[in-house]
């Protein structure tokens, strides 16, 4: 049976995660490519990521409601931004998570430790592990601690670039924006998407990111900067 690496255990403690049962934490840090995953070893993080995603969403929604952050539309806009994979991955990098993810050699060589998708999923899996170990209140408090800068900052307050571009097109009596994936590179766990957004008789812009949604967001932002 696998055991938690001492360095990973120390790192978890430094982030305020108290480990009493190693099993959920091992699972949270284990990617499916890791050669210790499966029978006889830790399973991967997917089930805990599913759970942590819901704990994160409820915790952030509760914080926004209590903060009086505006009407439902504004609350949804901020919630979506604060729990997005990009935000989870950004926090994961800030706290030093990439060094502790258990990846197979090929996945690591392919850049899996810097994949927004993997980092975001593992961040949510850690929240799931915390919930399993200590319950909702402790997991919620961990989220509020780790997300403090995001919650108090401007994440999600500005209009999403795709919405802003759609409104710009309508306001200028232009055709609606058209998005297409023009390139996809890398393995599934570290894919890079290049998206082009175009508006007929105006122009186009492209952007590349670790997810299709983020590439669309960046392309819309680039379009507005160029033509807006």
mmCIF file of C-alpha atoms in Angstrom, residues 7-192:
data_model
loop_
_atom_site.group_PDB
_atom_site.id
_atom_site.type_symbol
_atom_site.label_atom_id
_atom_site.label_comp_id
_atom_site.label_asym_id
_atom_site.label_seq_id
_atom_site.Cartn_x
_atom_site.Cartn_y
_atom_site.Cartn_z
ATOM 1 C CA UNK A 7 7.547 16.176 1.913
ATOM 2 C CA UNK A 8 3.944 16.117 0.687
ATOM 3 C CA UNK A 9 2.674 15.590 4.222
ATOM 4 C CA UNK A 10 4.749 18.539 5.453
ATOM 5 C CA UNK A 11 3.505 20.676 2.580
ATOM 6 C CA UNK A 12 -0.127 19.780 3.322
ATOM 7 C CA UNK A 13 0.397 20.785 6.955
ATOM 8 C CA UNK A 14 1.942 24.086 5.861
ATOM 9 C CA UNK A 15 -1.273 24.800 3.932
ATOM 10 C CA UNK A 16 -3.428 24.071 6.971
ATOM 11 C CA UNK A 17 -4.533 20.575 5.904
ATOM 12 C CA UNK A 18 -4.492 18.145 8.846
ATOM 13 C CA UNK A 19 -3.812 14.567 7.735
ATOM 14 C CA UNK A 20 -5.130 11.827 9.999
ATOM 15 C CA UNK A 21 -5.985 9.218 7.372
ATOM 16 C CA UNK A 22 -3.546 9.255 4.458
ATOM 17 C CA UNK A 23 -5.814 7.502 1.962
ATOM 18 C CA UNK A 24 -7.935 10.450 0.700
ATOM 19 C CA UNK A 25 -4.890 12.712 0.491
ATOM 20 C CA UNK A 26 -2.976 10.129 -1.540
ATOM 21 C CA UNK A 27 -5.925 9.819 -3.884
ATOM 22 C CA UNK A 28 -6.230 13.601 -4.180
ATOM 23 C CA UNK A 29 -2.592 13.922 -5.276
ATOM 24 C CA UNK A 30 -2.588 10.921 -7.645
ATOM 25 C CA UNK A 31 -3.111 11.299 -11.396
ATOM 26 C CA UNK A 32 -4.400 8.325 -13.360
ATOM 27 C CA UNK A 33 -1.037 8.004 -15.141
ATOM 28 C CA UNK A 34 0.858 7.330 -11.910
ATOM 29 C CA UNK A 35 2.219 3.786 -11.797
ATOM 30 C CA UNK A 36 1.000 3.319 -8.212
ATOM 31 C CA UNK A 37 -2.608 4.026 -9.152
ATOM 32 C CA UNK A 38 -5.041 1.190 -9.440
ATOM 33 C CA UNK A 39 -5.230 -2.211 -7.691
ATOM 34 C CA UNK A 40 -2.962 -2.338 -4.632
ATOM 35 C CA UNK A 41 -2.280 1.391 -4.691
ATOM 36 C CA UNK A 42 -4.086 4.697 -4.402
ATOM 37 C CA UNK A 43 -6.903 5.380 -6.816
ATOM 38 C CA UNK A 44 -6.693 8.634 -8.733
ATOM 39 C CA UNK A 45 -8.250 11.968 -7.807
ATOM 40 C CA UNK A 46 -11.348 11.936 -10.012
ATOM 41 C CA UNK A 47 -13.957 10.947 -7.397
ATOM 42 C CA UNK A 48 -12.575 13.410 -4.848
ATOM 43 C CA UNK A 49 -12.437 16.128 -7.522
ATOM 44 C CA UNK A 50 -16.159 15.551 -8.181
ATOM 45 C CA UNK A 51 -16.879 15.988 -4.472
ATOM 46 C CA UNK A 52 -14.523 18.925 -3.934
ATOM 47 C CA UNK A 53 -16.030 20.800 -6.858
ATOM 48 C CA UNK A 54 -19.421 20.793 -5.099
ATOM 49 C CA UNK A 55 -17.962 21.772 -1.725
ATOM 50 C CA UNK A 56 -16.083 24.633 -3.389
ATOM 51 C CA UNK A 57 -19.174 25.850 -5.230
ATOM 52 C CA UNK A 58 -21.384 25.859 -2.148
ATOM 53 C CA UNK A 59 -18.716 27.538 0.014
ATOM 54 C CA UNK A 60 -18.065 30.323 -2.483
ATOM 55 C CA UNK A 61 -21.779 30.817 -3.210
ATOM 56 C CA UNK A 62 -22.422 31.176 0.523
ATOM 57 C CA UNK A 63 -19.593 33.707 0.885
ATOM 58 C CA UNK A 64 -20.871 35.789 -2.026
ATOM 59 C CA UNK A 65 -24.435 35.758 -0.706
ATOM 60 C CA UNK A 66 -23.362 36.870 2.758
ATOM 61 C CA UNK A 67 -21.064 39.524 1.283
ATOM 62 C CA UNK A 68 -24.048 41.140 -0.433
ATOM 63 C CA UNK A 69 -22.336 40.974 -3.817
ATOM 64 C CA UNK A 70 -25.266 42.191 -5.912
ATOM 65 C CA UNK A 71 -28.182 40.558 -7.770
ATOM 66 C CA UNK A 72 -28.340 36.946 -8.942
ATOM 67 C CA UNK A 73 -26.737 37.672 -12.301
ATOM 68 C CA UNK A 74 -23.709 39.309 -10.708
ATOM 69 C CA UNK A 75 -23.474 36.546 -8.104
ATOM 70 C CA UNK A 76 -23.435 33.899 -10.837
ATOM 71 C CA UNK A 77 -20.827 35.803 -12.807
ATOM 72 C CA UNK A 78 -18.492 35.999 -9.812
ATOM 73 C CA UNK A 79 -19.172 32.415 -8.726
ATOM 74 C CA UNK A 80 -18.317 31.032 -12.157
ATOM 75 C CA UNK A 81 -15.059 32.969 -12.206
ATOM 76 C CA UNK A 82 -14.052 32.088 -8.644
ATOM 77 C CA UNK A 83 -14.596 28.330 -9.009
ATOM 78 C CA UNK A 84 -13.281 28.061 -12.578
ATOM 79 C CA UNK A 85 -10.489 25.671 -13.453
ATOM 80 C CA UNK A 86 -8.247 28.632 -14.253
ATOM 81 C CA UNK A 87 -8.728 30.125 -10.773
ATOM 82 C CA UNK A 88 -8.193 26.757 -9.070
ATOM 83 C CA UNK A 89 -5.008 26.232 -11.099
ATOM 84 C CA UNK A 90 -3.741 29.714 -10.255
ATOM 85 C CA UNK A 91 -4.191 29.079 -6.541
ATOM 86 C CA UNK A 92 -2.554 25.661 -6.923
ATOM 87 C CA UNK A 93 0.552 27.297 -8.382
ATOM 88 C CA UNK A 94 0.663 29.968 -5.680
ATOM 89 C CA UNK A 95 0.694 27.379 -2.883
ATOM 90 C CA UNK A 96 3.253 25.112 -4.594
ATOM 91 C CA UNK A 97 0.976 22.189 -5.474
ATOM 92 C CA UNK A 98 2.682 21.151 -8.768
ATOM 93 C CA UNK A 99 5.686 19.634 -6.973
ATOM 94 C CA UNK A 100 3.479 17.203 -5.032
ATOM 95 C CA UNK A 101 1.242 15.752 -7.760
ATOM 96 C CA UNK A 102 1.908 12.049 -8.373
ATOM 97 C CA UNK A 103 2.207 11.751 -12.152
ATOM 98 C CA UNK A 104 3.445 9.033 -14.461
ATOM 99 C CA UNK A 105 6.765 9.766 -16.169
ATOM 100 C CA UNK A 106 5.222 10.427 -19.575
ATOM 101 C CA UNK A 107 2.561 12.726 -18.149
ATOM 102 C CA UNK A 108 5.204 14.670 -16.214
ATOM 103 C CA UNK A 109 7.473 14.887 -19.264
ATOM 104 C CA UNK A 110 4.495 16.184 -21.255
ATOM 105 C CA UNK A 111 4.030 19.054 -18.805
ATOM 106 C CA UNK A 112 1.211 17.584 -16.740
ATOM 107 C CA UNK A 113 2.430 19.292 -13.570
ATOM 108 C CA UNK A 114 1.761 22.665 -15.217
ATOM 109 C CA UNK A 115 -1.552 21.750 -16.846
ATOM 110 C CA UNK A 116 -4.421 24.021 -15.790
ATOM 111 C CA UNK A 117 -6.771 21.036 -16.079
ATOM 112 C CA UNK A 118 -4.742 18.772 -13.798
ATOM 113 C CA UNK A 119 -3.880 21.504 -11.294
ATOM 114 C CA UNK A 120 -7.488 22.640 -11.073
ATOM 115 C CA UNK A 121 -8.763 19.094 -10.630
ATOM 116 C CA UNK A 122 -6.201 18.240 -7.936
ATOM 117 C CA UNK A 123 -6.971 21.473 -6.085
ATOM 118 C CA UNK A 124 -10.634 20.451 -5.968
ATOM 119 C CA UNK A 125 -9.661 16.897 -4.979
ATOM 120 C CA UNK A 126 -7.745 18.261 -1.978
ATOM 121 C CA UNK A 127 -10.891 20.108 -0.920
ATOM 122 C CA UNK A 128 -12.753 16.804 -1.270
ATOM 123 C CA UNK A 129 -10.160 15.045 0.879
ATOM 124 C CA UNK A 130 -10.470 17.741 3.533
ATOM 125 C CA UNK A 131 -14.259 17.312 3.510
ATOM 126 C CA UNK A 132 -13.954 13.522 3.884
ATOM 127 C CA UNK A 133 -11.492 13.864 6.762
ATOM 128 C CA UNK A 134 -12.930 16.775 8.705
ATOM 129 C CA UNK A 135 -16.374 17.701 7.382
ATOM 130 C CA UNK A 136 -17.875 20.694 5.613
ATOM 131 C CA UNK A 137 -17.018 23.461 8.073
ATOM 132 C CA UNK A 138 -13.295 22.690 8.025
ATOM 133 C CA UNK A 139 -13.249 22.354 4.223
ATOM 134 C CA UNK A 140 -15.149 25.640 3.870
ATOM 135 C CA UNK A 141 -12.705 27.424 6.179
ATOM 136 C CA UNK A 142 -9.774 26.053 4.165
ATOM 137 C CA UNK A 143 -11.365 27.401 0.981
ATOM 138 C CA UNK A 144 -11.910 30.833 2.516
ATOM 139 C CA UNK A 145 -8.269 30.887 3.614
ATOM 140 C CA UNK A 146 -6.843 29.757 0.266
ATOM 141 C CA UNK A 147 -9.255 31.863 -1.813
ATOM 142 C CA UNK A 148 -8.992 34.964 0.405
ATOM 143 C CA UNK A 149 -7.233 37.105 -2.182
ATOM 144 C CA UNK A 150 -9.620 36.022 -4.924
ATOM 145 C CA UNK A 151 -12.757 36.575 -2.828
ATOM 146 C CA UNK A 152 -11.662 40.027 -1.695
ATOM 147 C CA UNK A 153 -10.316 40.977 -5.123
ATOM 148 C CA UNK A 154 -11.902 41.725 -8.474
ATOM 149 C CA UNK A 155 -12.150 38.203 -9.920
ATOM 150 C CA UNK A 156 -15.413 37.894 -11.795
ATOM 151 C CA UNK A 157 -16.501 41.497 -11.203
ATOM 152 C CA UNK A 158 -15.756 42.622 -14.729
ATOM 153 C CA UNK A 159 -18.002 41.368 -17.491
ATOM 154 C CA UNK A 160 -16.761 38.128 -19.085
ATOM 155 C CA UNK A 161 -14.975 38.957 -22.371
ATOM 156 C CA UNK A 162 -17.275 36.662 -24.381
ATOM 157 C CA UNK A 163 -20.350 38.445 -23.022
ATOM 158 C CA UNK A 164 -18.721 41.825 -23.575
ATOM 159 C CA UNK A 165 -17.860 40.928 -27.173
ATOM 160 C CA UNK A 166 -21.388 39.712 -27.870
ATOM 161 C CA UNK A 167 -22.794 42.984 -26.512
ATOM 162 C CA UNK A 168 -20.248 44.968 -28.560
ATOM 163 C CA UNK A 169 -21.319 43.151 -31.721
ATOM 164 C CA UNK A 170 -25.006 43.731 -31.027
ATOM 165 C CA UNK A 171 -24.437 47.386 -30.133
ATOM 166 C CA UNK A 172 -22.521 47.951 -33.356
ATOM 167 C CA UNK A 173 -25.030 46.033 -35.499
ATOM 168 C CA UNK A 174 -22.509 43.371 -36.382
ATOM 169 C CA UNK A 175 -22.901 39.620 -36.804
ATOM 170 C CA UNK A 176 -22.498 37.545 -33.656
ATOM 171 C CA UNK A 177 -18.940 36.322 -32.855
ATOM 172 C CA UNK A 178 -17.968 32.951 -34.290
ATOM 173 C CA UNK A 179 -15.515 30.749 -32.351
ATOM 174 C CA UNK A 180 -13.559 27.851 -33.806
ATOM 175 C CA UNK A 181 -10.701 25.659 -32.604
ATOM 176 C CA UNK A 182 -7.965 26.092 -35.199
ATOM 177 C CA UNK A 183 -5.320 23.977 -33.474
ATOM 178 C CA UNK A 184 -5.086 21.396 -30.690
ATOM 179 C CA UNK A 185 -1.695 20.191 -29.527
ATOM 180 C CA UNK A 186 -0.342 17.906 -26.823
ATOM 181 C CA UNK A 187 -1.762 14.858 -24.994
ATOM 182 C CA UNK A 188 -5.200 14.901 -23.394
ATOM 183 C CA UNK A 189 -3.890 15.710 -19.912
ATOM 184 C CA UNK A 190 -1.807 18.652 -21.156
ATOM 185 C CA UNK A 191 -3.685 19.782 -24.258
ATOM 186 C CA UNK A 192 -3.251 23.265 -25.730
#
